[in-house]
Short mmCIF file of C-alpha atoms and ligand atoms in Angstrom, two decimals:
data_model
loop_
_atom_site.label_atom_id
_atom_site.label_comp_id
_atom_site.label_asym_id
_atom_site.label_seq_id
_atom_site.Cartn_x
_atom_site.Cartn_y
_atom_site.Cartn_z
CA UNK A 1 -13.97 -12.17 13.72
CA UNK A 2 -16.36 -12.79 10.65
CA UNK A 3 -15.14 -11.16 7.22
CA UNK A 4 -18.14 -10.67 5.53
CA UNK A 5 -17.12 -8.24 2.65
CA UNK A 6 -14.07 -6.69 1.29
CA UNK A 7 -14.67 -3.48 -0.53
CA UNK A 8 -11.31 -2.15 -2.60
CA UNK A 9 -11.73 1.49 -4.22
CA UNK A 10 -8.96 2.54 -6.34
CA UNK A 11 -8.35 6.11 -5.81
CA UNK A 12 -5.73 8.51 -7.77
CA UNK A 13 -4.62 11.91 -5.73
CA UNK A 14 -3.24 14.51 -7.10
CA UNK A 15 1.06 15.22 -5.13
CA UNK A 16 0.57 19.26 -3.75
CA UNK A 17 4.70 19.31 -5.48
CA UNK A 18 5.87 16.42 -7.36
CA UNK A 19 8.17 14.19 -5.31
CA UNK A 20 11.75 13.05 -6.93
CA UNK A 21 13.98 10.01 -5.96
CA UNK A 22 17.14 8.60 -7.75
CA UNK A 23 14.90 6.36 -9.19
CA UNK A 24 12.17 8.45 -10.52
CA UNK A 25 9.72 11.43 -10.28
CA UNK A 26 5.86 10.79 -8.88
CA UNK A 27 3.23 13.80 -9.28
CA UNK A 28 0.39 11.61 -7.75
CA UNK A 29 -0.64 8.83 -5.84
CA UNK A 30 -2.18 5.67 -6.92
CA UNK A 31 -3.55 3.37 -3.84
CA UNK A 32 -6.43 1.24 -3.30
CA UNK A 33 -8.55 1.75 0.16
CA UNK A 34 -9.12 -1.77 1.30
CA UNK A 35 -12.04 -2.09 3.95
CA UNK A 36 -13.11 -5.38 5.51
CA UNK A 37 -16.52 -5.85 6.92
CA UNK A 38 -17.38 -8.25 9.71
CA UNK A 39 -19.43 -8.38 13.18
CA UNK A 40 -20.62 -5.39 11.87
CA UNK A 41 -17.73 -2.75 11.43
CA UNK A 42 -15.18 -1.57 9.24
CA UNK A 43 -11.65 -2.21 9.63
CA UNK A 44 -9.27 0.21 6.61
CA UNK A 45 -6.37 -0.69 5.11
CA UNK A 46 -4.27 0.99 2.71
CA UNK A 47 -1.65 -0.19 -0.15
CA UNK A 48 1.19 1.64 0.02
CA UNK A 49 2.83 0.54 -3.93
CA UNK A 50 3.31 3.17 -6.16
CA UNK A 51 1.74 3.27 -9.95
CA UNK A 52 5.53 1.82 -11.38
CA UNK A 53 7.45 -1.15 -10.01
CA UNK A 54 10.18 1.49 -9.29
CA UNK A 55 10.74 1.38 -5.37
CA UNK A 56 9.84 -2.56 -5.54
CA UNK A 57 8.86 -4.54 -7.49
CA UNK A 58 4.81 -4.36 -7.23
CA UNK A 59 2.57 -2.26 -8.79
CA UNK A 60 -0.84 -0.76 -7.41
CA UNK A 61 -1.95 -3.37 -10.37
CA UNK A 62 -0.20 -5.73 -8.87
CA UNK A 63 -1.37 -5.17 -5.56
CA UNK A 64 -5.04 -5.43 -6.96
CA UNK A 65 -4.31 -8.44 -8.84
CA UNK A 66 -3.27 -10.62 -6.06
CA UNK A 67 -5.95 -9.32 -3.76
CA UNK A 68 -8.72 -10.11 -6.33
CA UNK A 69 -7.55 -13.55 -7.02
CA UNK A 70 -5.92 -15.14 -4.39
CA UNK A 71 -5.51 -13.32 -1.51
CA UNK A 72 -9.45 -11.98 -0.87
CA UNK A 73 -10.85 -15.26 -2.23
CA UNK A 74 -8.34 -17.34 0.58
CA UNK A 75 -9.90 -14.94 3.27
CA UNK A 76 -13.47 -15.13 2.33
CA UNK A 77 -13.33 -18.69 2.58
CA UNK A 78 -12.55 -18.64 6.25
CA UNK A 79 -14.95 -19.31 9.00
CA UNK A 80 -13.33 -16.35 10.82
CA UNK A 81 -10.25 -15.84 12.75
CA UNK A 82 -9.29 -14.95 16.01
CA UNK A 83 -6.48 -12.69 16.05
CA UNK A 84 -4.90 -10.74 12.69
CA UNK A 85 -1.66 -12.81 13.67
CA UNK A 86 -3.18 -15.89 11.69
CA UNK A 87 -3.14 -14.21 8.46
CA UNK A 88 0.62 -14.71 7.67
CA UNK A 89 -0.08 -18.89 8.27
CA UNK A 90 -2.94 -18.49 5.88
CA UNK A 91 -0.75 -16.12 3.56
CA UNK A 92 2.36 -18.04 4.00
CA UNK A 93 1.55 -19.61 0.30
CA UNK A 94 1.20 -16.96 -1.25
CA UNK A 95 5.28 -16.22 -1.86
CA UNK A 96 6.44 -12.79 -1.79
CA UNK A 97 4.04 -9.62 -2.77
CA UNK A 98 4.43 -7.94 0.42
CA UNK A 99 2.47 -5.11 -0.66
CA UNK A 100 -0.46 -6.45 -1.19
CA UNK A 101 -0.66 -8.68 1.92
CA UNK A 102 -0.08 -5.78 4.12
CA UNK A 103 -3.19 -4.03 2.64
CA UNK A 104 -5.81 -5.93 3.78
CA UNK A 105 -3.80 -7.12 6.94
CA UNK A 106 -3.80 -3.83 8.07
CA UNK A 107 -7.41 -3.45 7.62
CA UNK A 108 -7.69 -6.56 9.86
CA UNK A 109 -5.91 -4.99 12.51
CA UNK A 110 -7.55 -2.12 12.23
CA UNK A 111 -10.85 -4.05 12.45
CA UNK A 112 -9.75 -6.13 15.44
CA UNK A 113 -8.82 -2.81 17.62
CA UNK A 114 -12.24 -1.79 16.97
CA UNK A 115 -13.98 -5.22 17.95
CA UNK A 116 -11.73 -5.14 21.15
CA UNK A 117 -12.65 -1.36 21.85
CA UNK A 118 -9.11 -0.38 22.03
CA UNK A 119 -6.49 1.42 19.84
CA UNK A 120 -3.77 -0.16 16.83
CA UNK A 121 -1.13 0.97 18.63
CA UNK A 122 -2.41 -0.93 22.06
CA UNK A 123 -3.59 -3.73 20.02
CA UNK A 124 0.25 -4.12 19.09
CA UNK A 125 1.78 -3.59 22.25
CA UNK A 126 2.77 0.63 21.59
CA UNK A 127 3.23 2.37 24.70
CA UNK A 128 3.84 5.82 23.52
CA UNK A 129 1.20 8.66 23.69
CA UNK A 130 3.29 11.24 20.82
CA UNK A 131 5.94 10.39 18.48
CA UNK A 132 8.60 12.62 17.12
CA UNK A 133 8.08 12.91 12.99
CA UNK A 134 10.81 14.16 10.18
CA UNK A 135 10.13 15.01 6.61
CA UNK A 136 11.69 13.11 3.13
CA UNK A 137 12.32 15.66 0.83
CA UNK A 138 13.15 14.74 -2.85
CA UNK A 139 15.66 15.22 -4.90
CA UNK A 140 15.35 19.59 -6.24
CA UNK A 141 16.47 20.76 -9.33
CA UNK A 142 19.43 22.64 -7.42
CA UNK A 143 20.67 23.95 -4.05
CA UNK A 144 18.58 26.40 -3.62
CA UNK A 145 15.89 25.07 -3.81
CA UNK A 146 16.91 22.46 -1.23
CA UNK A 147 17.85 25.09 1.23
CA UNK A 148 14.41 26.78 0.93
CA UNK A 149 12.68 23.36 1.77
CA UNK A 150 15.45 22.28 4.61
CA UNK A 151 14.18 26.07 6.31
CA UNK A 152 10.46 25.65 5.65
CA UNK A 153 10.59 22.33 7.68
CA UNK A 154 12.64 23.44 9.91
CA UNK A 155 10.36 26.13 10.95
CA UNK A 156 7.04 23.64 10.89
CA UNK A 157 9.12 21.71 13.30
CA UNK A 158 10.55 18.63 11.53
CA UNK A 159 12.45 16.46 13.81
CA UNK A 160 14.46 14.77 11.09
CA UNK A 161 15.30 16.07 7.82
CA UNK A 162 15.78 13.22 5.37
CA UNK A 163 16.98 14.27 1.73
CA UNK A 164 17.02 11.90 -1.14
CA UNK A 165 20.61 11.83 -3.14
CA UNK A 166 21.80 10.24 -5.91
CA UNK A 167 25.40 10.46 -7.88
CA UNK A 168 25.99 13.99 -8.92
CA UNK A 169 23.63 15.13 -6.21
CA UNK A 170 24.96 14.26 -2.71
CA UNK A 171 27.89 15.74 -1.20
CA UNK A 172 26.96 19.71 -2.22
CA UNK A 173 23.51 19.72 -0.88
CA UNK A 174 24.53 17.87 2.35
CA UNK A 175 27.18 20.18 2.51
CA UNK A 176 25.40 23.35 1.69
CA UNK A 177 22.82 22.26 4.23
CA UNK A 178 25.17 21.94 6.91
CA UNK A 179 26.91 25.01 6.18
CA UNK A 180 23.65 27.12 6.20
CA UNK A 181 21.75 25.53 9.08
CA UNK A 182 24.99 24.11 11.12
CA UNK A 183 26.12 20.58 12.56
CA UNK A 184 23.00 20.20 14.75
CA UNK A 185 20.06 19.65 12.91
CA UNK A 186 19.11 16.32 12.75
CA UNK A 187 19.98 15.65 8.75
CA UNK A 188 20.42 11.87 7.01
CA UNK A 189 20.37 11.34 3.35
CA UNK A 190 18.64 8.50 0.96
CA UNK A 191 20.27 6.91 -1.73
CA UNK A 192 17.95 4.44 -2.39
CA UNK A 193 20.28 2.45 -3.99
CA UNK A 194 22.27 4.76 -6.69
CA UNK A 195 25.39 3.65 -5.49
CA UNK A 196 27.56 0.59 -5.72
CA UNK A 197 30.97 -0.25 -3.79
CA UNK A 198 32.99 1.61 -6.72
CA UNK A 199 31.54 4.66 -4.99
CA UNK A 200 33.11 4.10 -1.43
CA UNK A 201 35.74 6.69 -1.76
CA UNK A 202 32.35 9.47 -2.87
CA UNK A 203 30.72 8.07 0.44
CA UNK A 204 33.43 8.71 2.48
CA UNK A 205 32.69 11.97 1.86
CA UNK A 206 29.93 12.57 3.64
CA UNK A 207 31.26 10.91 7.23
CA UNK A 208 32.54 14.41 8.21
CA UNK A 209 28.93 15.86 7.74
CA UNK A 210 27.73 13.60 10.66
CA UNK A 211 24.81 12.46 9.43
CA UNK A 212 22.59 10.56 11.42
CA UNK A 213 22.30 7.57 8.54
CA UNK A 214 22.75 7.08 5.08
CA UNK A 215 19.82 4.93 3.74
CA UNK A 216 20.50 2.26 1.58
CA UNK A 217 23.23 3.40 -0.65
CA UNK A 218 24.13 -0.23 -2.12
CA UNK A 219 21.75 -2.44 -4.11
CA UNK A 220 17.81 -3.04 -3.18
CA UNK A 221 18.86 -6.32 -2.82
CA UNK A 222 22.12 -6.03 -1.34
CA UNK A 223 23.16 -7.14 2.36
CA UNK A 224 26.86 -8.62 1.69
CA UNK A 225 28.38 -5.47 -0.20
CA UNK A 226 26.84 -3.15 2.59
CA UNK A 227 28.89 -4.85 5.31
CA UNK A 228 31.99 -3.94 3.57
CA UNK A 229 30.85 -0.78 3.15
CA UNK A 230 29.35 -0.43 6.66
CA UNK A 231 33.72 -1.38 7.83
CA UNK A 232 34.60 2.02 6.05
CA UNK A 233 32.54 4.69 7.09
CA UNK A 234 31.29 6.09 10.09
CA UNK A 235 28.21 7.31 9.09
CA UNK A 236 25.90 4.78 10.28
CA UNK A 237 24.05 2.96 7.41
CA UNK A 238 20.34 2.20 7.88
CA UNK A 239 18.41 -0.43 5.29
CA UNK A 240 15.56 -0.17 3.21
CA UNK A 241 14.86 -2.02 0.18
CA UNK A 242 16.75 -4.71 1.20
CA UNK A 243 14.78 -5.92 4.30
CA UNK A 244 11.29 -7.55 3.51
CA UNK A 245 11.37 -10.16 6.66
CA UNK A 246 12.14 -10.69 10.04
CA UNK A 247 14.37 -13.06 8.58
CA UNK A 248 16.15 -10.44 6.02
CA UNK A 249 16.77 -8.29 9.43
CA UNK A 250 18.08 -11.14 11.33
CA UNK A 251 20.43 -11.55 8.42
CA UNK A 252 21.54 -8.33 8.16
CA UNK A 253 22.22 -7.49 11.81
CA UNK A 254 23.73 -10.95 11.94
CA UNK A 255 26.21 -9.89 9.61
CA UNK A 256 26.98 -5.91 10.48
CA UNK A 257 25.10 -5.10 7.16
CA UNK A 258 23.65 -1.87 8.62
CA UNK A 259 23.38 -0.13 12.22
CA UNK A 260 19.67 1.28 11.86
CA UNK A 261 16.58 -0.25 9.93
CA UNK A 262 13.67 1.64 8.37
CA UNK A 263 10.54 -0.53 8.77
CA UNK A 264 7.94 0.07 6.01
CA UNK A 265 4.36 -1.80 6.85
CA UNK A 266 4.26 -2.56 3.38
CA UNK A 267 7.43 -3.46 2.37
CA UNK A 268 7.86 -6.64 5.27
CA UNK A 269 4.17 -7.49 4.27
CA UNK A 270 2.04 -6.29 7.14
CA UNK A 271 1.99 -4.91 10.69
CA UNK A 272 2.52 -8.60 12.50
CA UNK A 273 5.89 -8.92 10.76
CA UNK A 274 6.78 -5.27 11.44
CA UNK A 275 6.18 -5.73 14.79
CA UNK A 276 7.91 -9.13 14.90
CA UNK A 277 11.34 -7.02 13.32
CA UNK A 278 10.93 -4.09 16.09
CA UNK A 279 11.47 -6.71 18.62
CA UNK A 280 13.89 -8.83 16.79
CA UNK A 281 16.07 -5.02 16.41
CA UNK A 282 15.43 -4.53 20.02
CA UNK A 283 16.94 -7.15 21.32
CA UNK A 284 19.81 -6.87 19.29
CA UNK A 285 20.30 -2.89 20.06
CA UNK A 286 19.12 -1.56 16.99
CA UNK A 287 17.16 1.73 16.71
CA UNK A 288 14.43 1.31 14.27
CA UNK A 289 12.08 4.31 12.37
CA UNK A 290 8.69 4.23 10.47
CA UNK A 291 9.30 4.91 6.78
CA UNK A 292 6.99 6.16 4.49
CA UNK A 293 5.47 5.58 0.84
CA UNK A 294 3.80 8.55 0.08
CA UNK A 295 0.72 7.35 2.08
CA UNK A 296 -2.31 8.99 2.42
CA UNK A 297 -4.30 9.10 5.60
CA UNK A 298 -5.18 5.60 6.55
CA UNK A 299 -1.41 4.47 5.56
CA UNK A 300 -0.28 7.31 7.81
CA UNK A 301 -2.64 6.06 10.86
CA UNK A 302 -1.21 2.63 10.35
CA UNK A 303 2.53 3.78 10.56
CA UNK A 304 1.42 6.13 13.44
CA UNK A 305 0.09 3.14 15.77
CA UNK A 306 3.32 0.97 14.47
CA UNK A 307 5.42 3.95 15.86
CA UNK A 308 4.10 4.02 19.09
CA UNK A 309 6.06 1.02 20.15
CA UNK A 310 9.46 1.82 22.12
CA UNK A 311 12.00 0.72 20.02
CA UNK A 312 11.30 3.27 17.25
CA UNK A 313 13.62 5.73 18.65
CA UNK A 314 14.13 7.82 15.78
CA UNK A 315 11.89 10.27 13.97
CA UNK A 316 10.05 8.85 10.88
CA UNK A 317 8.66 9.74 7.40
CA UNK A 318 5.37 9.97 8.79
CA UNK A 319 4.85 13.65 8.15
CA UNK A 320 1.65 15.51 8.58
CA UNK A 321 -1.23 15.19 6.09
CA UNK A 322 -0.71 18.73 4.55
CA UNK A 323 2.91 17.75 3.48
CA UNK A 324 1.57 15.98 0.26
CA UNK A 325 -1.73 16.40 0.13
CA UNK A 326 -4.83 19.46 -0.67
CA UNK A 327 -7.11 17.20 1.39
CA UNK A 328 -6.74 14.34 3.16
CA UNK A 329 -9.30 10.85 3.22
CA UNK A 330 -9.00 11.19 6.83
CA UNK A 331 -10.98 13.13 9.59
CA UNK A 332 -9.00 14.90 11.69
CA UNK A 333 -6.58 15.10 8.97
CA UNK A 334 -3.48 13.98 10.50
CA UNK A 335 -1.81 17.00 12.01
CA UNK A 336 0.89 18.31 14.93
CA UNK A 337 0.07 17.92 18.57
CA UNK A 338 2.82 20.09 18.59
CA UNK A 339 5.43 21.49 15.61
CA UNK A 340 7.64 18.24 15.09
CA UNK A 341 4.97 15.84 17.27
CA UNK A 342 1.73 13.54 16.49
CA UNK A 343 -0.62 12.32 18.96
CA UNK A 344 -1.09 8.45 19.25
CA UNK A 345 -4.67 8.18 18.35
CA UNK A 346 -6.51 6.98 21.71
CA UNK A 347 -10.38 6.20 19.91
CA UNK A 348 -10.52 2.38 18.67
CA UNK A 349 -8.46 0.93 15.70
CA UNK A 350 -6.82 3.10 13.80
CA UNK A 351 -8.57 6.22 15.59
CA UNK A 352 -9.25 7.92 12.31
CA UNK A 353 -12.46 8.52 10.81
CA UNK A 354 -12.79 8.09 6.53
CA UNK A 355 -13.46 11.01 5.07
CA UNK A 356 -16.28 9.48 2.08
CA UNK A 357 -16.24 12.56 0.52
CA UNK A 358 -12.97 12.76 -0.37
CA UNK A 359 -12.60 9.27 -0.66
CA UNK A 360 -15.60 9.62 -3.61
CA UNK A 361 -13.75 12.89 -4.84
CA UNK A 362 -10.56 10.87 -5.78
CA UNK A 363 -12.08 7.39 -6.37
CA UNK A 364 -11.69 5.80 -9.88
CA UNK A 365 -13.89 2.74 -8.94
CA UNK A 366 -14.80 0.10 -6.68
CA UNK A 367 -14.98 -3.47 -6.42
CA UNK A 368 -16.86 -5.65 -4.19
CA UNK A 369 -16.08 -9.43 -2.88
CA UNK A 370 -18.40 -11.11 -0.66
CA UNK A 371 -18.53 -14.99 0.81
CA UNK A 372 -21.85 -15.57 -1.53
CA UNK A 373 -20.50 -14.00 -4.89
CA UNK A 374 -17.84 -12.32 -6.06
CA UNK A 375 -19.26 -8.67 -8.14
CA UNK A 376 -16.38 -7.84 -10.73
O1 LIG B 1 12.91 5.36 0.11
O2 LIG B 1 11.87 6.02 1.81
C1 LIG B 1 11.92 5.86 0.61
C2 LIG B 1 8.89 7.51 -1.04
C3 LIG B 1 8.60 6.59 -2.01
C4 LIG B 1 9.39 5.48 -2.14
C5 LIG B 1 10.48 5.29 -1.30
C6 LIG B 1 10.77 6.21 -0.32
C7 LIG B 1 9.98 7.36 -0.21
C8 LIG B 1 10.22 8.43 0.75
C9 LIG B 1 9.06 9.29 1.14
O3 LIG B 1 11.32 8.71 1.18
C10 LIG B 1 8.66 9.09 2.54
C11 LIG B 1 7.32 9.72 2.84
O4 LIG B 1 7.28 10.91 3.10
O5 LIG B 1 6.30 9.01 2.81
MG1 LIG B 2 14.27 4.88 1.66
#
């Protein structure tokens, strides 16, 4: 595969509702649409970092930053590679910023499926035609307002219903869900990370709600403190923030830190890796689910082809496009096979079409790197 040209257009979308976590409140979107030319096609790639180093530590600055000036300049230098499984050697260097390596990885793969003539998800080994999605819904200013979204996705089908806490926001909305909408729906709550191990007698607390998970309730970069946790409740824990490698999952199995993991493309720094901790969790007996970052529709194609592989036995974030957004960059926007259900895109690569017109409607501006010169 020749790279010829990487094209990055930074695009800002407007959230349909603004979106709340214990960490902080987003009303839009701030991404950059990475596409890599070579043999003559397009592979897309999307980075998933929000505008504030909230959730990790990049930025969508960041993320631009280390694309412009060493990752895109280490890739345009290349005669070519065979297989998008060479890019972690080549970015193995470059230490951490996850992010932004998973950007234009993604667009690799995405550009490889199409040079093979077959789909992501077969390019990575997925085997399933439909996966089952859930919804993340953020922290509301009260109860009510919970309940109301808990029964509209319910009724659109939601297989999972995953609601952010935080202290002073946890056990009366899990309870009030439960009590409204009874022990069987599928329900799990997010901490991401509001809690330390003072608050183990508050987590208790929600073991009798049976709750499929709770998401990283310690640290973002805790694995020790959540084993001890882990000993004292039943509710299983599933991590987050804290897992970035293979090696971080290994770790954390190793050690009892959690029971489930939530593998974000972005966060373990690309689709090889993600793939690498799917089997690693496999082996070892632990479920796995696609989280999300907000993403719009080529993020959402890449987490799609990810889920397809067997080991991701639980729902995801990967709602439907509608959930956050007026329009979507995507054609078909991505949308229920049936309520609760998305089709495994069969066409090659990421099976998506861009939408350019939306892409222009959103776009702040665009920069272009080729092998002969770099245009700033
Ligand atoms: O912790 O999973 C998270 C969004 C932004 C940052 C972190 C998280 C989330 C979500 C939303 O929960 C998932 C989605 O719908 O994309
Ligand atoms: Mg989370």
């Amino acid at each position: 595969m020749e790279i010829e040209k990487i094209v990055l257009h930074r695009l800002k979308m407007p959230l349909k509702t603004a979106f709340e976590t214990s960490f902080g409140r987003l009303t839009y979107k701030d991404f950059l649409v990475v596409c890599v030319h070579g043999d003559g096609q397009t592979g897309y790639g999307e980075s998933v970092s929000l505008p504030f180093p909230i959730y990790n530590e990049e930025t969508t600055d960041t993320v631009k930053y280390m694309l412009k000036e060493f990752i895109i300049p280490k890739l345009l230098k290349l005669d070519g590679i065979d297989h998008p499984e060479q890019l972690q050697s080549i970015f193995k260097p470059i230490r951490r910023n996850q992010m932004a390596k998973a950007a234009i990885e993604g667009a690799v793969w995405d550009l490889y499926g199409k040079k093979k003539g077959i789909s992501l998800a077969e390019a990575l080994g997925g085997t399933k035609k439909e996966i089952d999605v859930g919804v993340s819904i953020g922290i509301e200013p009260g109860i009510p307002e919970v309940l109301e979204k808990v029964e509209s996705f319910i009724n659109q089908g939601y297989k999972k219903i995953k609601l952010k806490i935080k202290p002073g926001f946890d056990i009366e909305p899990i309870a009030a869900i439960r009590d409204r909408f009874g022990p069987d729906i599928p329900l799990m709550a997010d901490a991401n990370s509001a809690y330390t191990l003072k608050d183990i007698h508050l987590l208790k607390q929600l073991d009798p709600f049976h709750l499929m998970m709770i998401e990283q309730p310690l640290a973002h970069d805790d694995i020790i403190d959540h084993v001890k946790l882990q000993s004292e409740l039943s509710t299983p824990i599933c991590l987050d923030e804290s897992i970035h490698s293979y090696e971080d999952a290994r770790k954390a199995i190793e050690i009892g830190a959690c029971k489930i993991i939530n593998i974000k493309i972005g966060r373990v720094g690309g689709l090889t890796e993600a793939v690498k901790i799917h089997d690693l969790c496999k082996s070892n007996g632990i479920p796995v689910w696609c989280g999300g970052m907000l993403e719009a529709g080529i993020g959402r194609a890449h987490n799609i082809a990810l889920s397809s592989l067997d080991n991701f036995l639980i729902p995801g974030d990967t709602s439907a496009s509608n959930r956050y957004w007026e329009t979507d960059i995507v054609t078909p926007e991505v949308d229920f096979l049936r309520p609760g259900t998305l089709a495994v895109p069969t066409g090659y690569g990421i099976g998506y079409e861009i939408n350019e017109k939306v892409v222009e409607k959103y776009r702040l501006g665009t920069e272009s790197f080729s092998r002969e010169k770099s245009i700033y």
